[in-house]
Amino acid sequence: MLDRLKSSTGARTPAIDLHDLVTELFPINRSLTGAGVRQTLAVVARHVDLAIHEVPSGTPILDWHVPAEWNIRRATISDMAGRRLVDFADHNLHVMGYSRPVQAVLSRAELAKHIHTLPEQPDLIPYRTGYYADDWGFCLPDRLWREMTDDSYRVDIDSDLTQGALTYGELFVPGLTSREVLITCHVCHPSLANDNLSGIAVMTALAMRQARQTRRLGYRFLFLPATIGALAWLDRNQSHLDRVEHGLVLTCLGDPSEFHYKQSRKSAPIDRAVAHVLKHSGHSHEILPFSPYGYDERQFCSPGFDLPVGCLMRGVHGTFPEYHTSADNLDFVRPECLDQSYAVIEQVLDLLDRDYVYERVDGRGEPQLGRRGLYRAIAGQREAGGATQMDLLWVLNLADGKHSLLDMAIRADVPFARIEAAARLALDASLIRPAASPGSASGDTGRSEAP
Amino acid sequence: MLDRLKSSTGARTPAIDLHDLVTELFPINRSLTGAGVRQTLAVVARHVDLAIHEVPSGTPILDWHVPAEWNIRRATISDMAGRRLVDFADHNLHVMGYSRPVQAVLSRAELAKHIHTLPEQPDLIPYRTGYYADDWGFCLPDRLWREMTDDSYRVDIDSDLTQGALTYGELFVPGLTSREVLITCHVCHPSLANDNLSGIAVMTALAMRQARQTRRLGYRFLFLPATIGALAWLDRNQSHLDRVEHGLVLTCLGDPSEFHYKQSRKSAPIDRAVAHVLKHSGHSHEILPFSPYGYDERQFCSPGFDLPVGCLMRGVHGTFPEYHTSADNLDFVRPECLDQSYAVIEQVLDLLDRDYVYERVDGRGEPQLGRRGLYRAIAGQREAGGATQMDLLWVLNLADGKHSLLDMAIRADVPFARIEAAARLALDASLIRPAASPGSASGDTGRSEAP
Amino acid sequence: MLDRLKSSTGARTPAIDLHDLVTELFPINRSLTGAGVRQTLAVVARHVDLAIHEVPSGTPILDWHVPAEWNIRRATISDMAGRRLVDFADHNLHVMGYSRPVQAVLSRAELAKHIHTLPEQPDLIPYRTGYYADDWGFCLPDRLWREMTDDSYRVDIDSDLTQGALTYGELFVPGLTSREVLITCHVCHPSLANDNLSGIAVMTALAMRQARQTRRLGYRFLFLPATIGALAWLDRNQSHLDRVEHGLVLTCLGDPSEFHYKQSRKSAPIDRAVAHVLKHSGHSHEILPFSPYGYDERQFCSPGFDLPVGCLMRGVHGTFPEYHTSADNLDFVRPECLDQSYAVIEQVLDLLDRDYVYERVDGRGEPQLGRRGLYRAIAGQREAGGATQMDLLWVLNLADGKHSLLDMAIRADVPFARIEAAARLALDASLIRPAASPGSASGDTGRSEAP
């Protein structure tokens, strides 16, 4: 514990430029399956040692089947004079995901059944998919659609739905123990920057960072097509889900909204950890209760699995005007917001890794701090924002084999890092030691296996 | 479960005119015992198949004995010229309950010891009883008493206190299981319309309604003289009180006050059920903590029994100016208030009966709703105020054998009926089933036996 | 129980003049060890039968050793002309506690290293100690120090640090049961009136009072040098600490601040008892959560002991300007504040002693109060602020072997004394009896052994 505790310093800066990575990934046409997901994972794999999994179309996955693989090359609406009015080449949101191929001339009325617009945001292209709909469609600005007043149009979608595969990426960074932290993001949205290229970029940088360090817990990073990708991973890993001690779904981390943390279904230590870090982060934030709608926490927290998985966001799906439109673009996502999100999550991961239970070597009464030079040690840390004498007294009082460092930080109402610094002083002075059998008595925080 | 769940529709309208029933019962001179109680129960028995119990005077009942039976034929105060100034024939509140017979000429000063008035409500007759007092008394408007300035008056009470019986009525509507809901009201007040002819009328209509339906729980309706009647029933039924899963005392349900629900002594599922129904009823209401004063919940919640019994009222005893006076008359009780009270309690009873625990047939991950036509089913219900997609997701997420439908409705913060409609969709789609052994793990709601 | 319950009346007035006792103790130069502590305990021993314990210097005490005994006869700073500028004889705060002997002429700069002043309170002498520092020092008003502009001064401290003892006083008033209440104060501060002569005086009067009465619980009063004294007592009494059912550290009880009660570490019945008494005392007050800094509750609540000990104060250490200065003098401590503090704690002790669990002799249903004359009994008490009918109903309802009288008082939201009076009526009427096996079921209050 001592050595690793000492590795906790260092600036919380991502190893790569997050906005650059978002920019690189932006043009790729992702969907639930197909070439776009593979290209995206290939970019991520330049940074981390990603395992790519392919699950064949038709494979049964719990209540589902892996759908056909969808790829698209070209999609246009032209007028009868041959002018291209809507072109997938201009923006991949123009085509509804999973559109089947079509080549036809249609009356405006017939075409209208396949057109999606946003009358209240007339300049924006909406994002629509029809994964299981066996349909086709175009998405365009409402203003453009209202200008298209010809009697007939020619539509041309060159796509195919074939027996291929569902693709997802996985990186496991083993820890000193068999306990794991699950971190996931979705990779199935086309050119939408916040939802969820921001999540992919932040998670890539976190994976790079965790891979560089020896840690108590293992870290499993999953780049998943939403729902069916998460279900596929769950289905294939059912026998060792009990290793998952904490989990976090990452999404919409680049916009300037305040942070939002959605709690896990069952009230888990991850909820206390994220709330603690946000509280002391100086960033405004809101804690939301679990609900069975949102991202893949829906699957991880379904009753048969009920994993301790929360979801961290800045803007909340469905509540910001850019959501699922062409306005969720590279301008909407800001470098400093990405970096803030990265730093918050890095702190959460460090906290989870170091949230250990200690016990006093002799817990009867306060020890004599002066004799051990601890008053001097505290004075020496003062400038560096280290532990105060009060922090040390809290650690010595609560190191009873029942309280973790996070329990202490919450009760003392000080940042985890200060309690951790105090614990280091107490460890160095041989006043505390890792608890022999991390407790069952407290009920405050889940306890972790010793390394 | 499925069939009965389907029986839940229908307008919440009483089968009889509640105000008419109150009007019919109003003139009867009820007391703790005697002809008035029997006449009242005979009226109720025209509507439901009531069992009439007679407990002889002198029978030991826990700490008490059944008192002598009181009947009265005539009571007057006349002046010495023979003019009747106060006459029981005009209003049965004029005589203190359990007045012993008296024929005498008394000085005004001697008479005054037997006179009850309300100086702050000088036009109203107070309601007084002296069940165990071996006394007699008259109740009259203070204004009248102050006009009675003669030296002497003649009083004449033609009553008797004889070895008779205490009478109460009971209707048991058996359910598919051995679990019961206890619903009681008191029947010992003379011409007081809200306290408690309103309770008698609403309970009669509820009994008629429950008797018409097959239900999971049994429903036991008790029409009881207060305190001694409740104690008599408890004393005679001690061996099977453990069948009582929920209970509700009904009183003062016809006045236009907001609803008041007084919680049970031990915090029981009935408390959550009534609070939930009131919250979503649109009626203003207040939840009151248990206290050992009030109606027969005092007896049901005494420490030796400690049954899960609450009390539903509109106006609270002792707090409205009409309470226990001649102003608690047929005008004070309003037809629409009686009907509202009936509808609220009917909803509570339906909720209790249907508050079942379900489990997912395969709880691992979200099921594919589209494949099962559930998106269409939800869209079809939308106009009818049925389940939303979110309601269905809540049901699928919380159908884990630990949460009842009420638990789900409270967590989702939507009316029980919407969660129930969602559960019906999920049942029809074979996604959930009644839980094999309704849980012990949750601690949220008491669990019910399966039918 | 009945007899002792009847002894609860009487004015809550201390048997001695508290301010006089503070005044008598004020001039004595107390420190962690030495003659001053012994003189102080000798004064207390004139009032109560105090056992004096001496623990030899060097004795190992948990993580500590008993320090050398410190005594001082004389300490001055003089100018080179021989004028005494600072003299221990004028105020014992002038010398830092545990100053070693010194006789020297020093430059002003060298002397400055040993001078303690309060630049922001330039007229006050600070209180400083250096128990384990092997140093010496003078404390003086900053204004005086700034006037001392000579080049050199002569210092003369005639003290010694010898192999002596640590002294503490103990009074144990046995109860009818083996359970104990621990009440402690610190006796190691020199001429500081509030901190903690107020505590010593109040505790002396409480000890006198408890010693006069037969009580269910034992009462152990400890007059302790802070920290090392408390640790010494804990170390020597480890084998029977499980007898301690409640504990209270008393300090700063004479200033006019509102009351402050600092809760025990583990949330104990003492916390509910003090909060209840303060709530109904009419005095403004604040409840503070436990923290591992303060007085000897730090030791009693350290993880190896974790005793149910709180701390009652008026002004809180470190927050009032007179704290640890010469302004904490006989004017700062007010007779009426001392008396108020005494009365509050006396009520707490009585409550703890009488907070017994009762059960109904026959708990099934309400008993008949009228037959037993209880309505008359209540009416008789009304003028004397005794129990109301509602209080009696609460007692009869909650006398279930699980609720103590304090539980009842808190639930009924009335003063403990009224519930106690109601319990006495119920006892006299043979309606309740002390519970056979005081419950484990409630979780509200800790239960006490029967006498």
Short mmCIF file of N, CA, C and O in Angstrom, two decimals, chain B residues 62-65 132 227 231 234-235 238 264-266 290-293 295 298-299 301-306, chain C residues 360 362-369 371-372 375 389-390 393-400 402-403 411 431:
data_model
loop_
_atom_site.label_atom_id
_atom_site.label_comp_id
_atom_site.label_asym_id
_atom_site.label_seq_id
_atom_site.Cartn_x
_atom_site.Cartn_y
_atom_site.Cartn_z
N LEU B 62 -61.37 -7.81 28.18
CA LEU B 62 -60.04 -7.31 28.53
C LEU B 62 -60.12 -6.56 29.87
O LEU B 62 -60.51 -7.16 30.86
N ASP B 63 -59.77 -5.28 29.92
CA ASP B 63 -59.79 -4.54 31.18
C ASP B 63 -61.19 -4.04 31.54
O ASP B 63 -61.37 -3.40 32.57
N TRP B 64 -62.18 -4.30 30.69
CA TRP B 64 -63.50 -3.67 30.82
C TRP B 64 -64.59 -4.71 31.06
O TRP B 64 -64.36 -5.90 31.01
N HIS B 65 -65.80 -4.21 31.28
CA HIS B 65 -66.99 -5.04 31.22
C HIS B 65 -67.97 -4.38 30.27
O HIS B 65 -68.01 -3.14 30.20
N TYR B 132 -70.11 5.68 31.94
CA TYR B 132 -69.82 4.95 33.18
C TYR B 132 -70.05 5.84 34.40
O TYR B 132 -69.51 5.60 35.46
N THR B 227 -64.46 2.08 21.17
CA THR B 227 -63.70 1.57 22.31
C THR B 227 -64.18 0.19 22.72
O THR B 227 -63.58 -0.81 22.36
N LEU B 231 -62.79 -3.27 21.39
CA LEU B 231 -62.15 -4.19 22.33
C LEU B 231 -62.86 -5.55 22.34
O LEU B 231 -62.22 -6.60 22.43
N LEU B 234 -61.73 -7.39 19.31
CA LEU B 234 -60.33 -7.83 19.48
C LEU B 234 -60.27 -9.02 20.44
O LEU B 234 -59.58 -10.00 20.19
N ASP B 235 -60.99 -8.91 21.52
CA ASP B 235 -60.97 -9.96 22.55
C ASP B 235 -61.44 -11.29 21.97
O ASP B 235 -60.86 -12.35 22.23
N GLN B 238 -58.72 -12.85 19.09
CA GLN B 238 -57.28 -12.78 19.36
C GLN B 238 -56.48 -13.85 18.63
O GLN B 238 -55.33 -13.63 18.28
N SER B 264 -50.26 4.52 11.16
CA SER B 264 -50.31 3.45 12.16
C SER B 264 -49.16 3.63 13.15
O SER B 264 -48.23 4.39 12.92
N ARG B 265 -49.25 2.92 14.24
CA ARG B 265 -48.24 3.03 15.31
C ARG B 265 -46.87 2.60 14.85
O ARG B 265 -45.85 3.16 15.25
N LYS B 266 -46.81 1.59 13.98
CA LYS B 266 -45.51 0.96 13.73
C LYS B 266 -44.96 1.19 12.33
O LYS B 266 -44.01 0.52 11.95
N PHE B 290 -48.81 8.89 14.14
CA PHE B 290 -49.64 8.19 15.12
C PHE B 290 -49.61 8.92 16.45
O PHE B 290 -48.58 9.45 16.87
N SER B 291 -50.74 8.95 17.12
CA SER B 291 -50.77 9.35 18.51
C SER B 291 -51.84 8.50 19.18
O SER B 291 -52.76 8.02 18.50
N PRO B 292 -51.73 8.29 20.48
CA PRO B 292 -52.63 7.33 21.14
C PRO B 292 -53.96 7.96 21.53
O PRO B 292 -54.52 7.62 22.57
N TYR B 293 -54.45 8.90 20.76
CA TYR B 293 -55.74 9.52 21.01
C TYR B 293 -56.46 9.58 19.69
O TYR B 293 -55.83 9.76 18.66
N TYR B 295 -59.64 7.64 17.41
CA TYR B 295 -60.71 6.66 17.25
C TYR B 295 -60.19 5.27 17.60
O TYR B 295 -59.21 5.14 18.35
N ARG B 298 -56.67 3.61 18.31
CA ARG B 298 -56.08 3.53 19.67
C ARG B 298 -56.06 2.11 20.18
O ARG B 298 -55.13 1.70 20.86
N GLN B 299 -57.16 1.37 19.93
CA GLN B 299 -57.24 0.00 20.42
C GLN B 299 -56.44 -0.94 19.52
O GLN B 299 -55.68 -1.77 20.02
N CYS B 301 -54.00 -0.36 17.70
CA CYS B 301 -52.57 -0.08 17.80
C CYS B 301 -52.06 -0.11 19.24
O CYS B 301 -50.97 0.37 19.50
N SER B 302 -52.83 -0.65 20.16
CA SER B 302 -52.29 -0.73 21.52
C SER B 302 -51.22 -1.81 21.54
O SER B 302 -51.19 -2.69 20.69
N PRO B 303 -50.29 -1.72 22.51
CA PRO B 303 -49.06 -2.52 22.39
C PRO B 303 -49.29 -4.02 22.30
O PRO B 303 -48.57 -4.71 21.61
N GLY B 304 -50.32 -4.54 22.96
CA GLY B 304 -50.53 -5.98 22.89
C GLY B 304 -51.00 -6.46 21.54
O GLY B 304 -50.84 -7.62 21.20
N PHE B 305 -51.59 -5.57 20.73
CA PHE B 305 -52.07 -5.96 19.41
C PHE B 305 -51.15 -5.38 18.31
O PHE B 305 -50.68 -6.10 17.45
N ASP B 306 -50.94 -4.08 18.38
CA ASP B 306 -50.04 -3.39 17.44
C ASP B 306 -50.31 -3.75 15.99
O ASP B 306 -49.40 -4.09 15.23
N ARG C 360 -46.75 -3.02 29.77
CA ARG C 360 -48.11 -3.05 30.29
C ARG C 360 -48.35 -4.38 31.01
O ARG C 360 -47.89 -5.43 30.55
N ASP C 362 -51.28 -5.76 31.28
CA ASP C 362 -51.99 -6.40 30.19
C ASP C 362 -52.05 -5.40 29.05
O ASP C 362 -52.82 -4.46 29.08
N GLY C 363 -51.26 -5.61 28.05
CA GLY C 363 -51.08 -4.58 27.02
C GLY C 363 -52.11 -4.62 25.93
O GLY C 363 -52.01 -3.88 24.97
N ARG C 364 -53.12 -5.47 26.08
CA ARG C 364 -54.06 -5.62 24.97
C ARG C 364 -55.20 -4.62 25.12
O ARG C 364 -56.10 -4.80 25.93
N GLY C 365 -55.14 -3.55 24.35
CA GLY C 365 -56.19 -2.55 24.41
C GLY C 365 -55.93 -1.53 25.49
O GLY C 365 -55.07 -1.71 26.35
N GLU C 366 -56.65 -0.43 25.41
CA GLU C 366 -56.54 0.59 26.45
C GLU C 366 -57.21 0.11 27.72
O GLU C 366 -58.30 -0.47 27.66
N PRO C 367 -56.62 0.39 28.86
CA PRO C 367 -57.32 0.06 30.11
C PRO C 367 -58.39 1.12 30.41
O PRO C 367 -58.40 2.20 29.83
N GLN C 368 -59.25 0.77 31.32
CA GLN C 368 -60.32 1.69 31.71
C GLN C 368 -59.78 2.65 32.76
O GLN C 368 -59.57 2.27 33.92
N LEU C 369 -59.55 3.87 32.36
CA LEU C 369 -58.90 4.83 33.26
C LEU C 369 -59.85 5.30 34.36
O LEU C 369 -59.45 5.45 35.52
N ARG C 371 -62.42 3.91 35.92
CA ARG C 371 -62.60 2.95 37.00
C ARG C 371 -61.48 3.02 38.03
O ARG C 371 -61.66 2.71 39.20
N ARG C 372 -60.29 3.37 37.59
CA ARG C 372 -59.11 3.42 38.47
C ARG C 372 -58.86 4.81 39.05
O ARG C 372 -57.82 5.06 39.66
N TYR C 375 -58.55 9.64 35.83
CA TYR C 375 -58.94 10.98 35.33
C TYR C 375 -58.84 11.98 36.48
O TYR C 375 -58.36 13.09 36.32
N GLN C 389 -53.59 13.75 30.35
CA GLN C 389 -54.20 12.50 29.93
C GLN C 389 -53.46 11.95 28.72
O GLN C 389 -53.25 10.74 28.58
N MET C 390 -53.04 12.85 27.84
CA MET C 390 -52.33 12.44 26.64
C MET C 390 -51.00 11.78 27.01
O MET C 390 -50.61 10.77 26.41
N LEU C 393 -51.73 8.34 28.08
CA LEU C 393 -52.04 7.47 26.93
C LEU C 393 -50.76 7.08 26.19
O LEU C 393 -50.61 5.95 25.73
N TRP C 394 -49.82 8.01 26.07
CA TRP C 394 -48.53 7.67 25.44
C TRP C 394 -47.81 6.58 26.22
O TRP C 394 -47.29 5.63 25.65
N VAL C 395 -47.78 6.74 27.53
CA VAL C 395 -47.10 5.74 28.35
C VAL C 395 -47.76 4.38 28.18
O VAL C 395 -47.10 3.36 27.97
N LEU C 396 -49.09 4.37 28.23
CA LEU C 396 -49.80 3.08 28.13
C LEU C 396 -49.63 2.48 26.73
O LEU C 396 -49.57 1.27 26.58
N ASN C 397 -49.50 3.32 25.75
CA ASN C 397 -49.35 2.81 24.38
C ASN C 397 -47.95 2.32 24.10
O ASN C 397 -47.73 1.37 23.35
N LEU C 398 -46.94 2.97 24.69
CA LEU C 398 -45.55 2.61 24.36
C LEU C 398 -44.89 1.74 25.43
O LEU C 398 -43.72 1.37 25.30
N ALA C 399 -45.62 1.40 26.48
CA ALA C 399 -45.07 0.51 27.51
C ALA C 399 -45.16 -0.92 26.99
O ALA C 399 -46.02 -1.70 27.41
N ASP C 400 -44.29 -1.24 26.07
CA ASP C 400 -44.34 -2.53 25.38
C ASP C 400 -43.04 -3.30 25.57
O ASP C 400 -42.75 -4.23 24.81
N LYS C 402 -40.21 -2.27 24.89
CA LYS C 402 -39.23 -1.85 23.89
C LYS C 402 -38.88 -0.37 23.99
O LYS C 402 -37.82 0.04 23.55
N HIS C 403 -39.79 0.41 24.50
CA HIS C 403 -39.56 1.86 24.56
C HIS C 403 -39.24 2.27 25.99
O HIS C 403 -39.98 1.94 26.91
N ARG C 411 -40.98 10.74 21.43
CA ARG C 411 -42.07 10.53 20.46
C ARG C 411 -43.27 11.42 20.77
O ARG C 411 -43.90 11.96 19.86
N LEU C 431 -50.88 -0.62 36.22
CA LEU C 431 -51.11 -0.82 34.79
C LEU C 431 -49.83 -1.15 34.05
O LEU C 431 -49.86 -1.75 32.97
#
